[in-house]
Amino acid sequence: MPNAVVARLLTAGLASAALLAPGWAIAPASAVSTSASCADVLLAQPTAPDGEYEITVFDKTVTVWCADMATTPVEYLTLPNTGGSYNFSQDTFFVQVTTHYTRVRLNLPSAVGDSFSVDPTDDRFATSDGAPQRTWGSTGSCFNQPNSANLDLTGTPFGMSTDNFVHSGWGSTTMSANTQVIDVFGGGDCGGVYAANPFPLSWLYTAPSVTTNPADQTVASGADATFTASGTGTPTPTVTWQSSSDGTTWTDVTGAPSGTLTVPAATYALDGTLYRALISSDQGTAVTSSATLTVTPIAPGVSDPSDTTVVSGNDATFSVTVTGDPTPTIQWQLSTDGTSWSDIDGATALDLVLPGVTTDDDGFLVRAVATSTAGTDTSASAQLTVDPSAPTVTDPADVSAASGGDATFSVEVTGDPAPTVQWQTSADGVLWTDVAGATRTDLVLSGVTTAQDGHAYRAIVTNAGGSATSGPATLSVAAAAPVITTAPVARTVDVGDDAVFTAAATGDPAPTYQWQTSVDGVYWTDVAGATTGTLTLADVTAAQNGLWVRVYTANDGGAAASDGVRLTVLTPAVVAPTAPVTPVSLVLAALAVTGGSPATMLMLAGTLLVAGAGSIVLARRRRTTV
């Protein structure tokens, strides 16, 4: 009831009551309080205004109107069906007077076993269309004209008896079937019929009790489960269903306010759930025994995945659907031969995604296994087809190198299967020739020369998906300056002989030679036509003695000159004239000395022969060494 507060005196001797939140409070039949009143409500809530409150008096819970809450609280019973034909009194002594009651003073029991009663003379909440006002439940007349009255306690926990009326003159009372409505008729002899004061009330309400407990139910997954419970009590109790997974913690089932609970399309997740009903009214609550719901599972089923074809490098996706209760778990498996199967780690969703597949995965088979407590089902296999991905190749960068050094060109290649690589070269950018053995992504040219300067290089990559050709890159080779490896050496020759000088030099491109001479070693003059590694000065003369000679080499990388060397030219010695020595003169001289001895003459002849031969040899030596 709106804005109602329950005040209960919890134990005997307590002077205050517990004030509960607004709304009808349910007091169990076994909870007996010594007393409760509007005064107790005020003790619990000192600022409580006049209004309707729910109090419990000796185990009987009733809604009362608490008046005079600011001073001395008193209780009134609000009457239902107030209006022209409910809860009114009439009389006709001089004029007809009708008095209507909306509330009557309620007397609370003072001890266990005492009853509630009404003071029908308290007309605080009565209105009258004349004077004097009539008491509640009375009628009368002095002119033999019948009048009527009505007492209606419908909707309250109280009943009445026709025995509790005072008759003065003639009159009658008529009781309704449920003891809550009495119609009074009276009049004549200036008398009538009056409700006794105090007017006793009987307590009609009874605590709820269970008449039917729910029974255990067993259904197949997906079927409805129905539980039934009932109870009695006055007023008619309501039914609240509850469920629990452990029999300890209970939760209200929403949308189930009747004695029949339907669990639609029960699933295996509800297997073992307990259900009970609360039979409740403002007089208390009765709890049924619990019933168990058993849900039989449905065996799992899994659909077949479809074959999938993707281009290498893309993700491959296979999908299945499952049925069954409880919901099956999924495990995808893989096979290379359709016979041996292995679980795929982490593949437990309805969709199997194989990321970035390659042609190495081509022909793989997959399938899904669905499992639950009700069994296992395995799908048919699906095949993965991976088409090759066309190759791609980046453009190499231009490279510069010094002559004799290494030059490296590089590309990056993609494609599946892994593409083959073939480097090509061209001198004019039109005609291309394969570079022998150049089948890697890096092309290394060792010991490049200026002959390769300006040549272009490119890579062609090929696989089953096609081929691709990179853009060209240009090789630039810087010339190597000449280096003289064999320098000319000084020469000494006789007049008239040839003087030969030799030299050698390296460099790229091949250097040119120019022989030079100088008379002073400072100023040099090119020797006409002397442009090889050998200089020959034919038939030298004494005038060339002391001539300086060197070689000068040059190419696009620079120039180098050897150190100068000297040419020495030898000439014959000049001898003064003397008397010729002859054999005859020698013989004559010997005869003069020896006196003409034959032995002496023979020895002298031998000596002359030896001396003559020696003179000839000496003369020849002098010519060649001067």
XYZ file of C-alpha atoms in Angstrom:
626
model
C 0.000 0.000 0.000
C 1.454 3.419 -0.948
C 3.358 5.294 1.731
C 2.752 2.624 4.349
C 5.162 1.906 7.178
C 5.292 -1.260 9.234
C 5.930 -0.771 12.928
C 6.603 -3.871 14.921
C 7.476 -4.262 18.536
C 10.153 -6.912 18.240
C 10.303 -8.276 21.780
C 8.207 -8.067 24.951
C 8.928 -4.991 27.035
C 10.377 -2.925 24.165
C 8.937 0.564 23.961
C 9.748 1.208 20.319
C 8.986 -0.485 16.998
C 11.015 -0.964 13.818
C 9.875 1.355 11.015
C 10.060 -0.298 7.615
C 10.170 1.227 4.155
C 6.886 2.163 2.412
C 4.925 -0.781 1.019
C 3.055 -3.829 2.278
C 5.157 -5.733 4.779
C 4.882 -9.498 5.090
C 4.873 -10.709 8.690
C 5.303 -14.485 9.060
C 2.553 -16.172 11.059
C 5.059 -17.382 13.645
C 6.310 -13.859 14.417
C 4.242 -12.666 17.383
C 4.668 -9.153 18.730
C 3.325 -8.056 22.082
C 1.696 -4.936 20.677
C 1.959 -2.299 17.996
C 0.174 0.981 17.436
C 0.447 4.366 15.824
C 2.300 5.464 18.965
C 4.928 2.837 18.187
C 5.195 4.183 14.635
C 5.826 7.644 16.035
C 8.525 6.300 18.349
C 10.321 4.776 15.388
C 9.842 7.813 13.170
C 9.341 10.985 15.229
C 8.480 13.071 12.160
C 5.907 10.669 10.731
C 2.845 12.603 9.505
C -0.798 11.582 9.726
C -1.467 8.865 7.167
C -1.861 5.200 6.518
C 0.606 2.772 8.126
C 0.817 -0.960 8.440
C 1.087 -2.238 11.987
C 1.229 -5.704 13.455
C -0.692 -6.337 16.648
C -0.273 -9.718 18.277
C 0.599 -11.382 14.976
C -2.163 -9.604 13.098
C -1.096 -7.144 10.426
C -3.521 -4.405 9.522
C -3.412 -1.064 7.713
C -4.629 1.838 9.790
C -4.903 5.562 9.461
C -2.736 7.161 12.129
C -4.233 10.489 13.208
C -2.872 13.102 15.605
C 0.724 11.989 15.008
C 1.935 15.361 16.229
C 0.288 14.871 19.617
C -1.330 11.625 20.797
C -1.642 9.154 17.927
C -4.888 7.201 17.504
C -5.936 4.540 14.988
C -8.743 4.649 12.436
C -9.901 2.016 9.994
C -10.367 3.317 6.474
C -13.650 2.113 5.024
C -13.883 0.964 1.409
C -16.644 1.664 -1.065
C -17.557 4.963 0.552
C -20.365 6.636 -1.293
C -24.124 6.966 -1.392
C -24.865 3.277 -0.791
C -21.908 2.280 1.415
C -21.104 2.979 5.072
C -23.932 5.365 5.806
C -26.616 5.810 8.505
C -30.093 7.342 8.194
C -32.919 8.541 10.390
C -36.145 10.450 9.983
C -37.325 12.092 13.137
C -38.245 15.446 11.741
C -36.346 15.479 8.462
C -34.365 12.717 6.823
C -30.660 12.872 7.734
C -27.941 10.766 6.038
C -24.447 10.504 7.534
C -21.530 9.036 5.506
C -18.381 7.536 7.060
C -14.973 7.243 5.406
C -13.133 6.046 8.519
C -14.155 4.699 11.932
C -12.241 4.683 15.185
C -10.435 1.355 15.659
C -9.778 -0.054 19.087
C -6.703 -2.275 19.239
C -6.640 -5.492 21.291
C -4.841 -5.170 24.606
C -3.801 -8.788 25.012
C -3.301 -11.930 23.008
C -6.707 -13.368 22.213
C -8.520 -10.027 22.448
C -10.292 -8.779 19.346
C -10.319 -5.500 17.487
C -13.407 -3.332 17.874
C -14.869 -0.132 16.480
C -16.222 2.921 18.310
C -19.241 3.714 16.081
C -19.859 6.986 17.913
C -16.605 8.616 16.705
C -17.798 10.706 13.778
C -14.507 12.524 13.145
C -14.417 11.241 9.562
C -18.163 11.509 8.915
C -20.160 13.964 6.847
C -23.887 14.555 7.210
C -26.536 16.263 5.103
C -28.502 17.224 8.172
C -28.518 17.236 11.972
C -27.994 15.493 14.170
C -25.318 13.179 12.758
C -26.049 9.521 13.124
C -23.581 7.015 14.548
C -21.994 4.479 12.222
C -24.344 1.611 11.448
C -27.558 3.070 12.893
C -31.032 3.882 11.588
C -34.313 5.049 13.100
C -37.552 7.026 12.667
C -40.478 8.418 14.636
C -43.000 8.422 11.844
C -43.208 4.778 10.981
C -41.084 5.481 7.918
C -38.350 2.795 7.446
C -34.788 3.987 6.993
C -31.592 2.038 6.282
C -27.923 1.912 7.078
C -24.883 0.094 5.648
C -21.699 -1.303 7.216
C -19.095 -2.426 4.662
C -15.653 -3.770 5.645
C -14.784 -5.186 2.201
C -11.017 -5.147 1.611
C -10.180 -5.121 5.326
C -9.201 -8.158 7.432
C -12.307 -7.829 9.572
C -15.750 -9.403 9.690
C -18.892 -8.526 11.714
C -21.846 -10.253 13.383
C -25.531 -9.230 13.370
C -25.572 -10.158 17.041
C -23.787 -6.939 17.933
C -26.677 -4.517 17.311
C -29.066 -2.833 19.746
C -32.710 -2.702 18.673
C -35.068 0.057 19.850
C -38.430 -0.379 18.318
C -38.485 -2.538 15.318
C -35.782 -3.177 12.750
C -33.735 -5.864 11.088
C -30.172 -6.622 9.965
C -29.093 -8.613 6.929
C -25.589 -10.169 6.745
C -23.689 -10.812 3.518
C -22.169 -14.208 2.899
C -18.636 -13.167 3.822
C -19.565 -11.387 7.092
C -18.121 -8.116 5.802
C -21.319 -6.323 4.726
C -24.407 -5.759 6.900
C -27.502 -3.893 5.742
C -29.675 -2.439 8.516
C -33.394 -1.569 8.277
C -35.318 0.168 11.076
C -37.872 2.786 11.991
C -41.063 3.597 13.847
C -41.811 4.359 17.452
C -38.978 6.863 17.458
C -36.544 3.978 17.668
C -34.266 1.977 15.426
C -31.225 -0.238 15.201
C -27.772 0.741 16.491
C -24.307 -0.812 16.294
C -23.136 -1.680 19.772
C -20.337 0.357 21.295
C -17.711 -1.024 21.256
C -18.643 -2.886 18.111
C -16.544 -6.096 18.070
C -14.791 -7.264 14.893
C -13.726 -10.763 13.922
C -10.333 -11.438 12.309
C -10.781 -12.984 8.878
C -7.244 -13.161 7.545
C -5.209 -16.355 7.720
C -1.516 -16.907 7.070
C -0.600 -18.443 3.696
C 0.012 -22.176 3.506
C 1.188 -24.497 0.740
C -1.337 -26.865 -0.747
C 0.631 -28.095 -3.784
C 4.396 -28.442 -4.065
C 6.095 -28.396 -7.510
C 7.290 -31.738 -8.849
C 10.616 -32.601 -10.497
C 10.590 -32.225 -14.263
C 12.639 -33.940 -16.983
C 12.533 -32.546 -20.518
C 14.603 -32.822 -23.674
C 16.708 -29.810 -24.537
C 14.581 -27.241 -26.344
C 11.276 -28.361 -24.791
C 9.213 -26.338 -22.297
C 9.297 -27.323 -18.636
C 6.252 -26.611 -16.436
C 6.070 -26.451 -12.637
C 2.868 -26.011 -10.611
C 2.339 -24.845 -7.044
C -0.622 -23.539 -5.031
C -1.460 -22.233 -1.591
C -4.255 -20.884 0.540
C -4.721 -17.922 2.860
C -6.787 -14.832 3.427
C -6.365 -12.531 1.700
C -5.661 -14.668 -1.352
C -1.864 -15.029 -1.469
C 0.290 -14.245 -4.455
C 2.797 -16.692 -5.948
C 6.430 -15.768 -6.618
C 8.690 -18.326 -8.297
C 12.374 -18.567 -7.508
C 15.306 -20.504 -8.971
C 18.638 -21.622 -7.572
C 21.689 -23.433 -8.863
C 22.878 -24.543 -5.435
C 19.787 -24.645 -3.198
C 21.223 -21.821 -1.094
C 21.038 -18.650 -3.144
C 17.614 -18.022 -4.694
C 16.624 -15.520 -7.382
C 13.117 -14.399 -8.321
C 11.940 -15.577 -11.740
C 10.575 -12.526 -13.532
C 7.266 -12.706 -15.350
C 5.963 -15.694 -13.371
C 3.234 -14.354 -11.001
C 0.872 -17.342 -11.157
C 0.780 -20.825 -9.748
C 2.198 -22.228 -12.988
C 5.785 -21.592 -14.041
C 6.764 -22.356 -17.632
C 10.444 -22.488 -18.507
C 10.364 -22.095 -22.302
C 12.785 -24.022 -24.510
C 14.854 -25.267 -21.605
C 18.530 -25.706 -22.399
C 21.140 -28.024 -20.954
C 22.588 -25.018 -19.126
C 19.526 -25.230 -16.841
C 20.084 -28.891 -16.041
C 19.993 -29.365 -12.273
C 18.344 -25.979 -11.593
C 16.013 -25.926 -8.572
C 12.657 -24.144 -8.551
C 10.332 -23.230 -5.675
C 7.345 -20.966 -5.069
C 6.703 -18.372 -2.370
C 3.032 -18.235 -1.276
C 2.737 -14.714 0.155
C 0.323 -12.159 1.554
C 0.517 -9.429 4.133
C -0.040 -12.171 6.684
C 3.204 -13.960 5.882
C 4.932 -16.249 3.420
C 4.934 -19.999 2.936
C 7.656 -21.668 0.892
C 7.124 -24.784 -1.190
C 9.628 -27.565 -1.405
C 12.064 -27.296 -4.325
C 11.771 -29.226 -7.576
C 14.671 -30.163 -9.869
C 14.734 -29.531 -13.594
C 16.571 -32.201 -15.569
C 17.390 -31.357 -19.193
C 18.607 -34.165 -21.411
C 21.307 -32.997 -23.881
C 21.227 -33.090 -27.685
C 24.153 -34.770 -29.435
C 26.444 -32.359 -31.304
C 26.334 -31.856 -35.067
C 28.746 -29.971 -37.317
C 28.345 -28.875 -40.937
C 30.941 -29.584 -43.631
C 33.383 -26.804 -44.560
C 33.836 -25.888 -48.223
C 37.000 -26.156 -50.304
C 38.866 -22.854 -50.477
C 41.182 -21.394 -53.128
C 43.314 -18.331 -52.429
C 46.337 -16.621 -53.933
C 49.547 -17.141 -52.015
C 50.087 -14.586 -49.268
C 46.386 -14.192 -48.455
C 44.410 -15.626 -45.548
C 42.404 -18.790 -46.101
C 39.105 -19.091 -44.195
C 36.980 -22.175 -43.555
C 33.650 -22.062 -41.680
C 31.227 -24.492 -40.044
C 28.028 -24.320 -38.035
C 27.196 -26.498 -35.049
C 24.088 -27.808 -33.349
C 23.577 -29.543 -30.059
C 22.995 -28.779 -26.410
C 25.168 -28.116 -24.559
C 26.851 -26.024 -27.257
C 29.699 -28.168 -28.605
C 33.305 -27.111 -28.522
C 35.156 -26.962 -31.854
C 38.628 -28.238 -32.684
C 39.967 -27.800 -36.199
C 42.382 -30.408 -37.525
C 44.840 -30.514 -40.446
C 46.123 -33.337 -42.644
C 48.532 -33.570 -45.538
C 47.352 -36.999 -46.677
C 43.747 -37.304 -45.482
C 44.725 -40.106 -43.109
C 46.779 -38.605 -40.304
C 45.167 -35.626 -38.591
C 46.647 -33.123 -36.124
C 44.943 -30.494 -34.008
C 45.604 -26.895 -35.061
C 46.686 -24.947 -31.976
C 44.131 -22.342 -30.917
C 41.706 -23.212 -33.739
C 38.549 -23.565 -31.618
C 36.160 -21.091 -33.262
C 33.512 -21.721 -35.904
C 35.746 -19.933 -38.422
C 39.252 -21.244 -39.131
C 41.583 -18.552 -40.473
C 44.954 -19.672 -41.852
C 46.984 -16.465 -42.195
C 49.272 -15.801 -45.148
C 49.190 -19.243 -46.741
C 51.862 -20.170 -49.292
C 52.181 -22.692 -52.054
C 53.833 -24.967 -49.492
C 50.330 -25.264 -47.986
C 48.702 -26.181 -51.270
C 46.659 -29.381 -50.962
C 46.293 -29.292 -47.177
C 43.042 -30.752 -45.814
C 41.118 -29.383 -42.813
C 38.126 -30.590 -40.833
C 36.226 -29.638 -37.662
C 35.477 -31.863 -34.671
C 32.492 -30.860 -32.486
C 32.425 -32.260 -28.937
C 30.064 -32.011 -25.959
C 28.987 -34.176 -23.041
C 26.501 -35.762 -25.427
C 29.131 -37.010 -27.891
C 31.337 -36.059 -30.834
C 30.719 -35.283 -34.511
C 33.379 -34.788 -37.200
C 32.869 -32.849 -40.415
C 33.993 -33.915 -43.863
C 37.351 -32.536 -44.952
C 37.847 -29.442 -47.094
C 40.865 -28.831 -49.339
C 43.048 -25.747 -49.469
C 44.284 -24.728 -52.907
C 46.975 -22.034 -53.015
C 47.601 -20.382 -56.365
C 51.077 -18.921 -57.014
C 51.523 -15.212 -56.521
C 53.161 -13.354 -59.422
C 56.695 -12.187 -58.661
C 57.648 -8.589 -58.028
C 61.096 -7.014 -58.152
C 62.369 -3.630 -57.045
C 64.562 -1.457 -59.256
C 68.292 -1.594 -58.529
C 70.121 1.669 -57.855
C 72.861 3.130 -60.053
C 76.347 2.190 -58.839
C 79.666 4.030 -59.121
C 82.982 2.240 -58.598
C 86.649 2.861 -59.125
C 88.379 0.856 -61.794
C 89.571 -2.404 -60.313
C 87.040 -2.269 -57.497
C 83.816 -4.204 -56.964
C 80.335 -3.007 -57.928
C 77.187 -4.467 -56.321
C 73.624 -4.149 -57.591
C 70.718 -5.363 -55.394
C 67.003 -5.987 -55.777
C 64.236 -7.208 -53.490
C 62.033 -9.987 -54.773
C 58.608 -11.292 -53.730
C 56.451 -14.083 -55.062
C 55.433 -17.620 -54.272
C 56.944 -19.986 -55.124
C 60.254 -18.174 -54.623
C 61.132 -16.655 -58.009
C 64.382 -17.396 -59.835
C 66.620 -14.408 -60.606
C 68.653 -13.709 -63.765
C 70.736 -10.556 -64.131
C 71.287 -9.080 -67.551
C 73.591 -6.405 -68.936
C 73.439 -4.085 -71.911
C 75.897 -1.667 -73.448
C 73.228 0.289 -75.289
C 70.030 -0.338 -73.286
C 68.541 -2.212 -76.243
C 70.327 -5.506 -76.529
C 70.479 -7.409 -73.225
C 72.676 -10.365 -72.413
C 72.465 -12.711 -69.425
C 75.266 -12.334 -66.904
C 76.619 -15.843 -66.476
C 76.009 -17.258 -62.986
C 74.233 -14.087 -61.806
C 71.159 -15.713 -60.215
C 71.022 -14.091 -56.801
C 69.306 -10.931 -55.646
C 72.748 -9.317 -55.301
C 74.923 -8.963 -58.431
C 78.597 -8.484 -57.502
C 80.929 -7.382 -60.308
C 84.544 -7.883 -59.252
C 87.409 -5.808 -60.667
C 85.339 -3.588 -62.918
C 87.061 -1.699 -65.716
C 86.344 1.418 -67.674
C 85.299 -0.845 -70.501
C 82.141 -1.447 -68.433
C 81.511 2.232 -67.782
C 77.969 3.172 -68.801
C 76.728 -0.411 -69.032
C 73.215 -1.040 -67.702
C 72.123 -3.926 -65.484
C 68.667 -5.296 -64.664
C 67.096 -8.365 -62.999
C 64.414 -10.651 -64.400
C 62.483 -12.734 -61.809
C 60.318 -15.692 -62.759
C 58.039 -18.230 -61.061
C 54.903 -20.218 -61.868
C 52.854 -17.076 -61.427
C 54.687 -15.131 -64.149
C 57.734 -12.935 -64.487
C 58.766 -9.365 -63.791
C 61.657 -7.225 -64.968
C 63.281 -4.523 -62.906
C 64.203 -1.138 -64.248
C 67.826 -0.712 -65.408
C 70.657 0.637 -63.290
C 73.823 2.190 -64.696
C 77.394 1.321 -63.753
C 79.839 4.205 -63.674
C 83.551 3.244 -63.513
C 86.136 5.902 -62.634
C 89.471 5.626 -64.538
C 92.624 4.461 -62.697
C 95.606 6.842 -63.077
C 98.783 5.378 -64.602
C 101.357 3.755 -62.343
C 104.849 3.116 -63.751
C 105.739 -0.433 -62.856
C 109.032 -0.676 -64.808
C 111.141 2.465 -64.947
C 113.912 2.977 -67.606
C 117.547 2.510 -66.466
C 120.736 4.314 -67.508
C 122.609 2.992 -70.553
C 126.351 3.040 -71.593
C 127.163 2.288 -75.258
C 129.941 2.875 -77.753
C 129.700 5.461 -80.395
C 127.747 4.068 -83.265
C 125.904 1.458 -81.199
C 122.117 1.503 -80.420
C 120.921 2.609 -76.985
C 117.657 0.819 -75.909
C 115.455 1.975 -72.973
C 112.343 0.073 -71.763
C 109.474 0.946 -69.405
C 106.060 -0.427 -68.373
C 102.983 1.177 -66.709
C 99.534 0.126 -65.529
C 96.267 2.086 -65.492
C 92.677 2.013 -66.741
C 92.173 2.798 -69.489
C 95.590 1.588 -70.727
C 97.933 4.569 -70.545
C 99.752 6.039 -73.503
C 103.593 6.274 -73.622
C 105.695 9.240 -74.681
C 109.485 9.114 -74.390
C 111.240 12.365 -73.697
C 114.841 13.627 -73.620
C 116.561 16.518 -71.927
C 120.035 18.001 -72.021
C 119.769 19.393 -68.528
C 117.213 17.116 -66.765
C 114.869 20.100 -66.396
C 113.413 20.809 -69.732
C 112.102 17.837 -71.631
C 111.344 17.295 -75.300
C 109.115 14.591 -76.774
C 110.901 12.073 -78.953
C 108.936 11.962 -82.166
C 107.196 8.629 -82.682
C 108.457 7.219 -79.366
C 105.018 6.100 -78.033
C 105.594 2.502 -76.970
C 107.197 0.906 -73.963
C 110.574 0.805 -75.704
C 112.809 3.665 -76.872
C 115.665 2.837 -79.286
C 118.299 5.493 -80.009
C 120.042 4.078 -83.072
C 123.745 4.659 -83.959
C 124.415 7.012 -81.073
C 127.015 9.657 -81.432
C 129.500 11.154 -79.032
C 127.267 14.264 -79.010
C 124.538 12.229 -77.222
C 126.812 11.407 -74.337
C 125.099 12.538 -71.070
C 121.640 12.817 -72.627
C 118.733 12.524 -70.102
C 115.946 10.066 -70.982
C 112.490 9.422 -69.335
C 109.042 8.058 -70.190
C 105.762 9.953 -69.715
C 102.463 7.979 -69.378
C 98.879 9.303 -69.341
C 95.179 8.252 -69.454
C 91.790 9.684 -68.400
C 92.715 9.113 -64.760
C 95.885 11.192 -64.824
C 99.579 11.052 -65.845
C 102.901 9.804 -64.493
C 106.526 10.401 -65.549
C 109.513 8.261 -64.683
C 112.670 9.634 -63.194
C 115.209 10.756 -65.814
C 118.218 8.446 -66.531
C 121.572 9.253 -68.338
C 122.900 7.909 -71.616
C 126.683 7.375 -71.639
C 128.468 7.111 -75.086
C 132.035 5.670 -75.209
C 134.625 6.854 -77.904
C 138.133 5.157 -78.931
C 141.513 6.432 -77.299
C 144.083 8.391 -79.539
C 147.908 6.927 -79.470
C 151.099 9.029 -80.396
C 153.327 7.655 -83.392
C 156.613 5.616 -82.521
C 159.272 3.735 -84.539
C 157.916 0.445 -85.440
C 159.482 -2.548 -83.749
C 160.171 -5.283 -86.250
C 161.628 -8.721 -85.937
C 164.689 -7.721 -87.897
C 165.554 -4.926 -85.578
C 165.141 -7.177 -82.624
C 167.397 -9.770 -84.148
C 170.070 -7.247 -84.905
C 169.930 -5.990 -81.391
C 170.251 -9.461 -80.047
C 173.218 -10.283 -82.220
C 174.942 -7.203 -81.050
C 174.526 -8.236 -77.469
C 175.129 -11.956 -77.726
C 177.802 -12.060 -80.380
C 175.730 -14.198 -82.792
C 175.298 -17.416 -80.705
C 172.852 -19.890 -82.402
C 171.075 -20.781 -79.130
C 170.667 -17.197 -78.341
C 169.277 -16.568 -81.738
C 166.697 -19.346 -81.333
C 165.460 -18.027 -77.967
C 165.285 -14.537 -79.343
C 163.131 -15.661 -82.224
C 160.573 -17.247 -79.805
C 160.481 -14.136 -77.742
C 159.744 -12.019 -80.769
C 156.823 -14.205 -81.710
C 155.207 -13.925 -78.242
C 155.786 -10.209 -78.052
C 154.214 -9.630 -81.387
C 151.064 -11.517 -80.469
C 150.730 -9.600 -77.197
C 150.969 -6.300 -78.960
C 148.097 -7.202 -81.207
C 145.852 -8.205 -78.243
C 146.681 -5.055 -76.279
C 145.831 -2.877 -79.174
C 142.392 -4.489 -79.495
C 141.655 -4.089 -75.735
C 142.444 -0.418 -75.805
C 139.907 0.206 -78.520
C 136.979 -1.305 -76.684
C 137.592 0.113 -73.187
C 138.551 3.725 -73.835
